[in-house]
């Protein structure tokens, strides 16, 4: 009987050692196989809000294709103006009907998606008149869209994850002051993300000083409507040169390739999905700062199915 026990004990030890070796082998595989792909994996950021036919926020996030949603745009603010949100056909801020999106913002956030309020855009009236004005605008954004309190929150009580700078008009003055003022709210317990969408010519004429603050988490550069630095058929070099300039010149956690989601979405810069996945992304992913792809916009993406075509490769 003692011999039987010894034999069984040796068998058990052999089995345990075998299991240990298998686990160690799988660990080694994970180190060499999983980590590089994780390091180069990015997400897709989408602009939502400028076409009432693009579906609501919850439906946008439920697709599972997007990691970031920019709610666009706050089109009027600064220099004493009453701020104005414009979400096209989705709702009427003046009638307080945009508050219904509060639960949808929260729905997106429960899926792990970051939701930003985008400032600016190509149509509007906005500027920052002074450092003091920057503080006034930052306080408004904190109290009406972020973690503060106000009786007139346009999107209800949802706390957005951050502020996106999509500055395409007006003066380049004091955007750095606005970024600095907003970043200070992160000290109140919940991080306020700062994101930006500069044009690809470097440095961006309007947002250069803001990006120089080194406070931005994600920068999705607009590689469209800018022929000198964006893709043209059979010419990837201009884009690569611009990408290298941006990734080696600014401080940001992640940098994204901003693209039109359909040929009609911009005047130039559309990249066919097969070209993007085979000729562009493999090179961009070599950068440690690669964060993924930004698309303009949800409406055009619905029309063209662009995000679905590229998701596996981003």
PDB file of N, CA and C in Angstrom, residues 5-97:
ATOM      1  N   UNK A   5       0.881   4.360  -2.785  1.00  0.00           N
ATOM      2  CA  UNK A   5       0.773   5.785  -2.444  1.00  0.00           C
ATOM      3  C   UNK A   5       1.925   6.573  -3.062  1.00  0.00           C
ATOM      4  N   UNK A   6       3.133   6.008  -2.993  1.00  0.00           N
ATOM      5  CA  UNK A   6       4.301   6.682  -3.553  1.00  0.00           C
ATOM      6  C   UNK A   6       4.170   6.852  -5.073  1.00  0.00           C
ATOM      7  N   UNK A   7       3.654   5.769  -5.712  1.00  0.00           N
ATOM      8  CA  UNK A   7       3.467   5.823  -7.169  1.00  0.00           C
ATOM      9  C   UNK A   7       2.465   6.914  -7.535  1.00  0.00           C
ATOM     10  N   UNK A   8       1.330   6.947  -6.785  1.00  0.00           N
ATOM     11  CA  UNK A   8       0.302   7.959  -7.046  1.00  0.00           C
ATOM     12  C   UNK A   8       0.837   9.366  -6.806  1.00  0.00           C
ATOM     13  N   UNK A   9       1.633   9.500  -5.747  1.00  0.00           N
ATOM     14  CA  UNK A   9       2.204  10.799  -5.411  1.00  0.00           C
ATOM     15  C   UNK A   9       3.120  11.285  -6.526  1.00  0.00           C
ATOM     16  N   UNK A  10       3.951  10.339  -7.054  1.00  0.00           N
ATOM     17  CA  UNK A  10       4.853  10.708  -8.137  1.00  0.00           C
ATOM     18  C   UNK A  10       4.073  11.094  -9.393  1.00  0.00           C
ATOM     19  N   UNK A  11       2.967  10.356  -9.665  1.00  0.00           N
ATOM     20  CA  UNK A  11       2.129  10.670 -10.815  1.00  0.00           C
ATOM     21  C   UNK A  11       1.540  12.073 -10.695  1.00  0.00           C
ATOM     22  N   UNK A  12       1.053  12.401  -9.463  1.00  0.00           N
ATOM     23  CA  UNK A  12       0.468  13.711  -9.232  1.00  0.00           C
ATOM     24  C   UNK A  12       1.493  14.823  -9.439  1.00  0.00           C
ATOM     25  N   UNK A  13       2.704  14.600  -8.927  1.00  0.00           N
ATOM     26  CA  UNK A  13       3.761  15.599  -9.082  1.00  0.00           C
ATOM     27  C   UNK A  13       4.106  15.785 -10.552  1.00  0.00           C
ATOM     28  N   UNK A  14       4.127  14.674 -11.294  1.00  0.00           N
ATOM     29  CA  UNK A  14       4.418  14.749 -12.731  1.00  0.00           C
ATOM     30  C   UNK A  14       3.353  15.555 -13.463  1.00  0.00           C
ATOM     31  N   UNK A  15       2.076  15.296 -13.097  1.00  0.00           N
ATOM     32  CA  UNK A  15       0.973  16.036 -13.717  1.00  0.00           C
ATOM     33  C   UNK A  15       1.041  17.525 -13.403  1.00  0.00           C
ATOM     34  N   UNK A  16       1.352  17.829 -12.139  1.00  0.00           N
ATOM     35  CA  UNK A  16       1.452  19.238 -11.715  1.00  0.00           C
ATOM     36  C   UNK A  16       2.561  19.941 -12.478  1.00  0.00           C
ATOM     37  N   UNK A  17       3.701  19.276 -12.592  1.00  0.00           N
ATOM     38  CA  UNK A  17       4.831  19.861 -13.322  1.00  0.00           C
ATOM     39  C   UNK A  17       4.489  20.075 -14.796  1.00  0.00           C
ATOM     40  N   UNK A  18       3.742  19.116 -15.363  1.00  0.00           N
ATOM     41  CA  UNK A  18       3.338  19.232 -16.758  1.00  0.00           C
ATOM     42  C   UNK A  18       2.445  20.456 -16.959  1.00  0.00           C
ATOM     43  N   UNK A  19       1.484  20.627 -16.040  1.00  0.00           N
ATOM     44  CA  UNK A  19       0.581  21.769 -16.105  1.00  0.00           C
ATOM     45  C   UNK A  19       1.370  23.076 -15.990  1.00  0.00           C
ATOM     46  N   UNK A  20       2.342  23.089 -15.070  1.00  0.00           N
ATOM     47  CA  UNK A  20       3.162  24.289 -14.889  1.00  0.00           C
ATOM     48  C   UNK A  20       3.916  24.645 -16.172  1.00  0.00           C
ATOM     49  N   UNK A  21       4.458  23.612 -16.817  1.00  0.00           N
ATOM     50  CA  UNK A  21       5.206  23.837 -18.042  1.00  0.00           C
ATOM     51  C   UNK A  21       4.299  24.355 -19.170  1.00  0.00           C
ATOM     52  N   UNK A  22       3.079  23.798 -19.235  1.00  0.00           N
ATOM     53  CA  UNK A  22       2.126  24.257 -20.246  1.00  0.00           C
ATOM     54  C   UNK A  22       1.770  25.718 -20.019  1.00  0.00           C
ATOM     55  N   UNK A  23       1.491  26.061 -18.741  1.00  0.00           N
ATOM     56  CA  UNK A  23       1.140  27.445 -18.407  1.00  0.00           C
ATOM     57  C   UNK A  23       2.289  28.382 -18.763  1.00  0.00           C
ATOM     58  N   UNK A  24       3.514  27.972 -18.425  1.00  0.00           N
ATOM     59  CA  UNK A  24       4.678  28.806 -18.719  1.00  0.00           C
ATOM     60  C   UNK A  24       4.863  28.981 -20.225  1.00  0.00           C
ATOM     61  N   UNK A  25       4.605  27.898 -20.961  1.00  0.00           N
ATOM     62  CA  UNK A  25       4.728  27.945 -22.419  1.00  0.00           C
ATOM     63  C   UNK A  25       3.703  28.919 -23.016  1.00  0.00           C
ATOM     64  N   UNK A  26       2.460  28.854 -22.496  1.00  0.00           N
ATOM     65  CA  UNK A  26       1.426  29.759 -22.977  1.00  0.00           C
ATOM     66  C   UNK A  26       1.758  31.205 -22.636  1.00  0.00           C
ATOM     67  N   UNK A  27       2.368  31.396 -21.451  1.00  0.00           N
ATOM     68  CA  UNK A  27       2.779  32.743 -21.042  1.00  0.00           C
ATOM     69  C   UNK A  27       3.811  33.305 -22.019  1.00  0.00           C
ATOM     70  N   UNK A  28       4.781  32.470 -22.383  1.00  0.00           N
ATOM     71  CA  UNK A  28       5.805  32.912 -23.334  1.00  0.00           C
ATOM     72  C   UNK A  28       5.191  33.282 -24.679  1.00  0.00           C
ATOM     73  N   UNK A  29       4.247  32.466 -25.123  1.00  0.00           N
ATOM     74  CA  UNK A  29       3.570  32.756 -26.388  1.00  0.00           C
ATOM     75  C   UNK A  29       2.856  34.103 -26.317  1.00  0.00           C
ATOM     76  N   UNK A  30       2.174  34.343 -25.172  1.00  0.00           N
ATOM     77  CA  UNK A  30       1.441  35.604 -25.021  1.00  0.00           C
ATOM     78  C   UNK A  30       2.388  36.792 -25.054  1.00  0.00           C
ATOM     79  N   UNK A  31       3.583  36.623 -24.497  1.00  0.00           N
ATOM     80  CA  UNK A  31       4.550  37.720 -24.488  1.00  0.00           C
ATOM     81  C   UNK A  31       4.998  38.075 -25.902  1.00  0.00           C
ATOM     82  N   UNK A  32       5.221  37.047 -26.702  1.00  0.00           N
ATOM     83  CA  UNK A  32       5.786  37.285 -28.026  1.00  0.00           C
ATOM     84  C   UNK A  32       4.731  37.518 -29.096  1.00  0.00           C
ATOM     85  N   UNK A  33       3.507  37.028 -28.871  1.00  0.00           N
ATOM     86  CA  UNK A  33       2.488  37.129 -29.905  1.00  0.00           C
ATOM     87  C   UNK A  33       1.476  38.231 -29.611  1.00  0.00           C
ATOM     88  N   UNK A  34       0.964  38.265 -28.375  1.00  0.00           N
ATOM     89  CA  UNK A  34      -0.133  39.177 -28.068  1.00  0.00           C
ATOM     90  C   UNK A  34       0.309  40.622 -27.921  1.00  0.00           C
ATOM     91  N   UNK A  35       1.414  40.844 -27.221  1.00  0.00           N
ATOM     92  CA  UNK A  35       1.766  42.212 -26.880  1.00  0.00           C
ATOM     93  C   UNK A  35       2.048  43.110 -28.071  1.00  0.00           C
ATOM     94  N   UNK A  36       2.791  42.661 -29.092  1.00  0.00           N
ATOM     95  CA  UNK A  36       2.999  43.551 -30.216  1.00  0.00           C
ATOM     96  C   UNK A  36       1.711  43.977 -30.904  1.00  0.00           C
ATOM     97  N   UNK A  37       0.762  43.038 -31.049  1.00  0.00           N
ATOM     98  CA  UNK A  37      -0.494  43.397 -31.704  1.00  0.00           C
ATOM     99  C   UNK A  37      -1.299  44.345 -30.839  1.00  0.00           C
ATOM    100  N   UNK A  38      -1.260  44.150 -29.509  1.00  0.00           N
ATOM    101  CA  UNK A  38      -1.956  45.058 -28.615  1.00  0.00           C
ATOM    102  C   UNK A  38      -1.376  46.462 -28.715  1.00  0.00           C
ATOM    103  N   UNK A  39      -0.033  46.525 -28.798  1.00  0.00           N
ATOM    104  CA  UNK A  39       0.637  47.819 -28.820  1.00  0.00           C
ATOM    105  C   UNK A  39       0.267  48.616 -30.062  1.00  0.00           C
ATOM    106  N   UNK A  40       0.016  47.927 -31.164  1.00  0.00           N
ATOM    107  CA  UNK A  40      -0.263  48.624 -32.414  1.00  0.00           C
ATOM    108  C   UNK A  40      -1.755  48.739 -32.706  1.00  0.00           C
ATOM    109  N   UNK A  41      -2.570  48.186 -31.821  1.00  0.00           N
ATOM    110  CA  UNK A  41      -4.017  48.233 -32.057  1.00  0.00           C
ATOM    111  C   UNK A  41      -4.561  49.612 -31.718  1.00  0.00           C
ATOM    112  N   UNK A  42      -5.368  50.153 -32.604  1.00  0.00           N
ATOM    113  CA  UNK A  42      -5.947  51.468 -32.364  1.00  0.00           C
ATOM    114  C   UNK A  42      -7.454  51.415 -32.306  1.00  0.00           C
ATOM    115  N   UNK A  43      -8.058  52.575 -32.148  1.00  0.00           N
ATOM    116  CA  UNK A  43      -9.510  52.686 -32.124  1.00  0.00           C
ATOM    117  C   UNK A  43      -9.973  53.689 -33.165  1.00  0.00           C
ATOM    118  N   UNK A  44     -11.275  53.730 -33.374  1.00  0.00           N
ATOM    119  CA  UNK A  44     -11.857  54.676 -34.326  1.00  0.00           C
ATOM    120  C   UNK A  44     -12.626  55.754 -33.568  1.00  0.00           C
ATOM    121  N   UNK A  45     -12.312  57.009 -33.894  1.00  0.00           N
ATOM    122  CA  UNK A  45     -13.058  58.153 -33.360  1.00  0.00           C
ATOM    123  C   UNK A  45     -14.012  58.633 -34.454  1.00  0.00           C
ATOM    124  N   UNK A  46     -15.217  59.020 -34.042  1.00  0.00           N
ATOM    125  CA  UNK A  46     -16.222  59.442 -35.022  1.00  0.00           C
ATOM    126  C   UNK A  46     -16.831  60.772 -34.583  1.00  0.00           C
ATOM    127  N   UNK A  47     -17.110  61.635 -35.561  1.00  0.00           N
ATOM    128  CA  UNK A  47     -17.858  62.862 -35.271  1.00  0.00           C
ATOM    129  C   UNK A  47     -19.336  62.595 -35.511  1.00  0.00           C
ATOM    130  N   UNK A  48     -20.129  62.986 -34.524  1.00  0.00           N
ATOM    131  CA  UNK A  48     -21.578  62.778 -34.570  1.00  0.00           C
ATOM    132  C   UNK A  48     -22.261  64.095 -34.218  1.00  0.00           C
ATOM    133  N   UNK A  49     -23.384  64.385 -34.884  1.00  0.00           N
ATOM    134  CA  UNK A  49     -24.179  65.533 -34.463  1.00  0.00           C
ATOM    135  C   UNK A  49     -24.540  66.514 -35.555  1.00  0.00           C
ATOM    136  N   UNK A  50     -23.954  66.363 -36.750  1.00  0.00           N
ATOM    137  CA  UNK A  50     -24.195  67.362 -37.789  1.00  0.00           C
ATOM    138  C   UNK A  50     -25.133  66.899 -38.902  1.00  0.00           C
ATOM    139  N   UNK A  51     -25.822  65.791 -38.656  1.00  0.00           N
ATOM    140  CA  UNK A  51     -26.851  65.365 -39.606  1.00  0.00           C
ATOM    141  C   UNK A  51     -27.894  64.525 -38.866  1.00  0.00           C
ATOM    142  N   UNK A  52     -29.124  64.969 -38.901  1.00  0.00           N
ATOM    143  CA  UNK A  52     -30.180  64.282 -38.164  1.00  0.00           C
ATOM    144  C   UNK A  52     -30.505  62.898 -38.684  1.00  0.00           C
ATOM    145  N   UNK A  53     -29.946  62.525 -39.838  1.00  0.00           N
ATOM    146  CA  UNK A  53     -30.229  61.215 -40.430  1.00  0.00           C
ATOM    147  C   UNK A  53     -29.133  60.184 -40.151  1.00  0.00           C
ATOM    148  N   UNK A  54     -28.307  60.447 -39.154  1.00  0.00           N
ATOM    149  CA  UNK A  54     -27.178  59.546 -38.888  1.00  0.00           C
ATOM    150  C   UNK A  54     -27.428  58.603 -37.704  1.00  0.00           C
ATOM    151  N   UNK A  55     -28.664  58.575 -37.202  1.00  0.00           N
ATOM    152  CA  UNK A  55     -28.949  57.739 -36.035  1.00  0.00           C
ATOM    153  C   UNK A  55     -28.600  58.468 -34.751  1.00  0.00           C
ATOM    154  N   UNK A  56     -29.118  57.977 -33.635  1.00  0.00           N
ATOM    155  CA  UNK A  56     -28.855  58.667 -32.382  1.00  0.00           C
ATOM    156  C   UNK A  56     -27.540  58.192 -31.750  1.00  0.00           C
ATOM    157  N   UNK A  57     -27.228  58.740 -30.594  1.00  0.00           N
ATOM    158  CA  UNK A  57     -25.956  58.411 -29.930  1.00  0.00           C
ATOM    159  C   UNK A  57     -25.893  56.950 -29.512  1.00  0.00           C
ATOM    160  N   UNK A  58     -26.961  56.454 -28.933  1.00  0.00           N
ATOM    161  CA  UNK A  58     -26.968  55.063 -28.466  1.00  0.00           C
ATOM    162  C   UNK A  58     -26.740  54.093 -29.619  1.00  0.00           C
ATOM    163  N   UNK A  59     -27.414  54.351 -30.746  1.00  0.00           N
ATOM    164  CA  UNK A  59     -27.248  53.487 -31.910  1.00  0.00           C
ATOM    165  C   UNK A  59     -25.826  53.564 -32.458  1.00  0.00           C
ATOM    166  N   UNK A  60     -25.253  54.762 -32.408  1.00  0.00           N
ATOM    167  CA  UNK A  60     -23.873  54.948 -32.860  1.00  0.00           C
ATOM    168  C   UNK A  60     -22.921  54.092 -32.031  1.00  0.00           C
ATOM    169  N   UNK A  61     -23.083  54.144 -30.727  1.00  0.00           N
ATOM    170  CA  UNK A  61     -22.186  53.408 -29.835  1.00  0.00           C
ATOM    171  C   UNK A  61     -22.461  51.902 -29.863  1.00  0.00           C
ATOM    172  N   UNK A  62     -23.713  51.532 -30.124  1.00  0.00           N
ATOM    173  CA  UNK A  62     -24.075  50.107 -30.131  1.00  0.00           C
ATOM    174  C   UNK A  62     -23.475  49.351 -31.308  1.00  0.00           C
ATOM    175  N   UNK A  63     -22.960  50.068 -32.317  1.00  0.00           N
ATOM    176  CA  UNK A  63     -22.353  49.384 -33.461  1.00  0.00           C
ATOM    177  C   UNK A  63     -21.108  48.615 -33.036  1.00  0.00           C
ATOM    178  N   UNK A  64     -20.472  49.046 -31.940  1.00  0.00           N
ATOM    179  CA  UNK A  64     -19.246  48.392 -31.496  1.00  0.00           C
ATOM    180  C   UNK A  64     -18.021  48.773 -32.312  1.00  0.00           C
ATOM    181  N   UNK A  65     -18.170  49.771 -33.188  1.00  0.00           N
ATOM    182  CA  UNK A  65     -17.054  50.135 -34.064  1.00  0.00           C
ATOM    183  C   UNK A  65     -16.245  51.324 -33.562  1.00  0.00           C
ATOM    184  N   UNK A  66     -16.798  52.072 -32.612  1.00  0.00           N
ATOM    185  CA  UNK A  66     -16.161  53.330 -32.230  1.00  0.00           C
ATOM    186  C   UNK A  66     -15.685  53.325 -30.780  1.00  0.00           C
ATOM    187  N   UNK A  67     -14.497  53.891 -30.565  1.00  0.00           N
ATOM    188  CA  UNK A  67     -13.944  54.005 -29.215  1.00  0.00           C
ATOM    189  C   UNK A  67     -14.140  55.408 -28.656  1.00  0.00           C
ATOM    190  N   UNK A  68     -14.346  56.376 -29.553  1.00  0.00           N
ATOM    191  CA  UNK A  68     -14.506  57.782 -29.155  1.00  0.00           C
ATOM    192  C   UNK A  68     -15.593  58.408 -30.021  1.00  0.00           C
ATOM    193  N   UNK A  69     -16.446  59.224 -29.385  1.00  0.00           N
ATOM    194  CA  UNK A  69     -17.469  59.959 -30.125  1.00  0.00           C
ATOM    195  C   UNK A  69     -17.353  61.433 -29.782  1.00  0.00           C
ATOM    196  N   UNK A  70     -17.194  62.263 -30.811  1.00  0.00           N
ATOM    197  CA  UNK A  70     -17.168  63.711 -30.637  1.00  0.00           C
ATOM    198  C   UNK A  70     -18.534  64.278 -30.985  1.00  0.00           C
ATOM    199  N   UNK A  71     -19.220  64.836 -29.992  1.00  0.00           N
ATOM    200  CA  UNK A  71     -20.539  65.441 -30.195  1.00  0.00           C
ATOM    201  C   UNK A  71     -20.308  66.854 -30.740  1.00  0.00           C
ATOM    202  N   UNK A  72     -20.748  67.093 -31.982  1.00  0.00           N
ATOM    203  CA  UNK A  72     -20.379  68.315 -32.695  1.00  0.00           C
ATOM    204  C   UNK A  72     -21.616  69.138 -33.098  1.00  0.00           C
ATOM    205  N   UNK A  73     -21.567  70.431 -32.871  1.00  0.00           N
ATOM    206  CA  UNK A  73     -20.538  71.300 -32.326  1.00  0.00           C
ATOM    207  C   UNK A  73     -21.148  72.329 -31.372  1.00  0.00           C
ATOM    208  N   UNK A  74     -20.325  72.857 -30.471  1.00  0.00           N
ATOM    209  CA  UNK A  74     -20.651  74.104 -29.778  1.00  0.00           C
ATOM    210  C   UNK A  74     -20.146  75.203 -30.704  1.00  0.00           C
ATOM    211  N   UNK A  75     -21.069  75.871 -31.406  1.00  0.00           N
ATOM    212  CA  UNK A  75     -20.680  76.747 -32.516  1.00  0.00           C
ATOM    213  C   UNK A  75     -20.510  78.206 -32.120  1.00  0.00           C
ATOM    214  N   UNK A  76     -20.993  78.574 -30.934  1.00  0.00           N
ATOM    215  CA  UNK A  76     -20.862  79.967 -30.492  1.00  0.00           C
ATOM    216  C   UNK A  76     -20.426  79.992 -29.034  1.00  0.00           C
ATOM    217  N   UNK A  77     -19.376  80.745 -28.749  1.00  0.00           N
ATOM    218  CA  UNK A  77     -18.898  80.926 -27.378  1.00  0.00           C
ATOM    219  C   UNK A  77     -17.757  81.942 -27.398  1.00  0.00           C
ATOM    220  N   UNK A  78     -17.436  82.454 -26.236  1.00  0.00           N
ATOM    221  CA  UNK A  78     -16.318  83.386 -26.083  1.00  0.00           C
ATOM    222  C   UNK A  78     -16.703  84.832 -26.277  1.00  0.00           C
ATOM    223  N   UNK A  79     -15.881  85.736 -25.712  1.00  0.00           N
ATOM    224  CA  UNK A  79     -16.087  87.185 -25.850  1.00  0.00           C
ATOM    225  C   UNK A  79     -17.481  87.627 -25.427  1.00  0.00           C
ATOM    226  N   UNK A  80     -17.976  87.027 -24.368  1.00  0.00           N
ATOM    227  CA  UNK A  80     -19.250  87.458 -23.803  1.00  0.00           C
ATOM    228  C   UNK A  80     -20.490  86.938 -24.502  1.00  0.00           C
ATOM    229  N   UNK A  81     -20.320  86.127 -25.532  1.00  0.00           N
ATOM    230  CA  UNK A  81     -21.489  85.594 -26.246  1.00  0.00           C
ATOM    231  C   UNK A  81     -22.179  84.505 -25.423  1.00  0.00           C
ATOM    232  N   UNK A  82     -23.482  84.401 -25.592  1.00  0.00           N
ATOM    233  CA  UNK A  82     -24.203  83.280 -25.000  1.00  0.00           C
ATOM    234  C   UNK A  82     -23.866  82.031 -25.809  1.00  0.00           C
ATOM    235  N   UNK A  83     -23.276  81.011 -25.179  1.00  0.00           N
ATOM    236  CA  UNK A  83     -22.872  79.807 -25.926  1.00  0.00           C
ATOM    237  C   UNK A  83     -24.062  79.136 -26.610  1.00  0.00           C
ATOM    238  N   UNK A  84     -23.790  78.556 -27.771  1.00  0.00           N
ATOM    239  CA  UNK A  84     -24.851  77.928 -28.549  1.00  0.00           C
ATOM    240  C   UNK A  84     -24.398  76.566 -29.077  1.00  0.00           C
ATOM    241  N   UNK A  85     -25.181  75.549 -28.752  1.00  0.00           N
ATOM    242  CA  UNK A  85     -24.938  74.202 -29.253  1.00  0.00           C
ATOM    243  C   UNK A  85     -25.756  73.986 -30.520  1.00  0.00           C
ATOM    244  N   UNK A  86     -25.137  73.376 -31.530  1.00  0.00           N
ATOM    245  CA  UNK A  86     -25.858  73.072 -32.763  1.00  0.00           C
ATOM    246  C   UNK A  86     -25.677  71.597 -33.071  1.00  0.00           C
ATOM    247  N   UNK A  87     -26.747  70.824 -32.963  1.00  0.00           N
ATOM    248  CA  UNK A  87     -26.729  69.401 -33.307  1.00  0.00           C
ATOM    249  C   UNK A  87     -27.632  69.120 -34.502  1.00  0.00           C
ATOM    250  N   UNK A  88     -27.658  70.083 -35.415  1.00  0.00           N
ATOM    251  CA  UNK A  88     -28.393  69.932 -36.679  1.00  0.00           C
ATOM    252  C   UNK A  88     -29.817  69.443 -36.427  1.00  0.00           C
ATOM    253  N   UNK A  89     -30.224  68.362 -37.089  1.00  0.00           N
ATOM    254  CA  UNK A  89     -31.600  67.890 -36.985  1.00  0.00           C
ATOM    255  C   UNK A  89     -31.876  66.983 -35.805  1.00  0.00           C
ATOM    256  N   UNK A  90     -30.899  66.782 -34.946  1.00  0.00           N
ATOM    257  CA  UNK A  90     -31.087  65.852 -33.826  1.00  0.00           C
ATOM    258  C   UNK A  90     -32.007  66.405 -32.739  1.00  0.00           C
ATOM    259  N   UNK A  91     -31.895  67.701 -32.491  1.00  0.00           N
ATOM    260  CA  UNK A  91     -32.668  68.297 -31.390  1.00  0.00           C
ATOM    261  C   UNK A  91     -32.537  69.809 -31.469  1.00  0.00           C
ATOM    262  N   UNK A  92     -33.295  70.487 -30.644  1.00  0.00           N
ATOM    263  CA  UNK A  92     -33.279  71.949 -30.599  1.00  0.00           C
ATOM    264  C   UNK A  92     -32.850  72.407 -29.211  1.00  0.00           C
ATOM    265  N   UNK A  93     -31.588  72.834 -29.062  1.00  0.00           N
ATOM    266  CA  UNK A  93     -31.114  73.255 -27.736  1.00  0.00           C
ATOM    267  C   UNK A  93     -31.947  74.389 -27.136  1.00  0.00           C
ATOM    268  N   UNK A  94     -32.438  75.295 -27.978  1.00  0.00           N
ATOM    269  CA  UNK A  94     -33.221  76.428 -27.480  1.00  0.00           C
ATOM    270  C   UNK A  94     -34.517  75.959 -26.828  1.00  0.00           C
ATOM    271  N   UNK A  95     -35.042  74.831 -27.308  1.00  0.00           N
ATOM    272  CA  UNK A  95     -36.274  74.273 -26.738  1.00  0.00           C
ATOM    273  C   UNK A  95     -35.972  73.209 -25.683  1.00  0.00           C
ATOM    274  N   UNK A  96     -34.696  73.071 -25.375  1.00  0.00           N
ATOM    275  CA  UNK A  96     -34.250  72.133 -24.330  1.00  0.00           C
ATOM    276  C   UNK A  96     -34.528  70.667 -24.676  1.00  0.00           C
ATOM    277  N   UNK A  97     -34.584  70.350 -25.981  1.00  0.00           N
ATOM    278  CA  UNK A  97     -34.902  68.968 -26.364  1.00  0.00           C
ATOM    279  C   UNK A  97     -33.651  68.085 -26.500  1.00  0.00           C
TER     280      UNK A  97
END
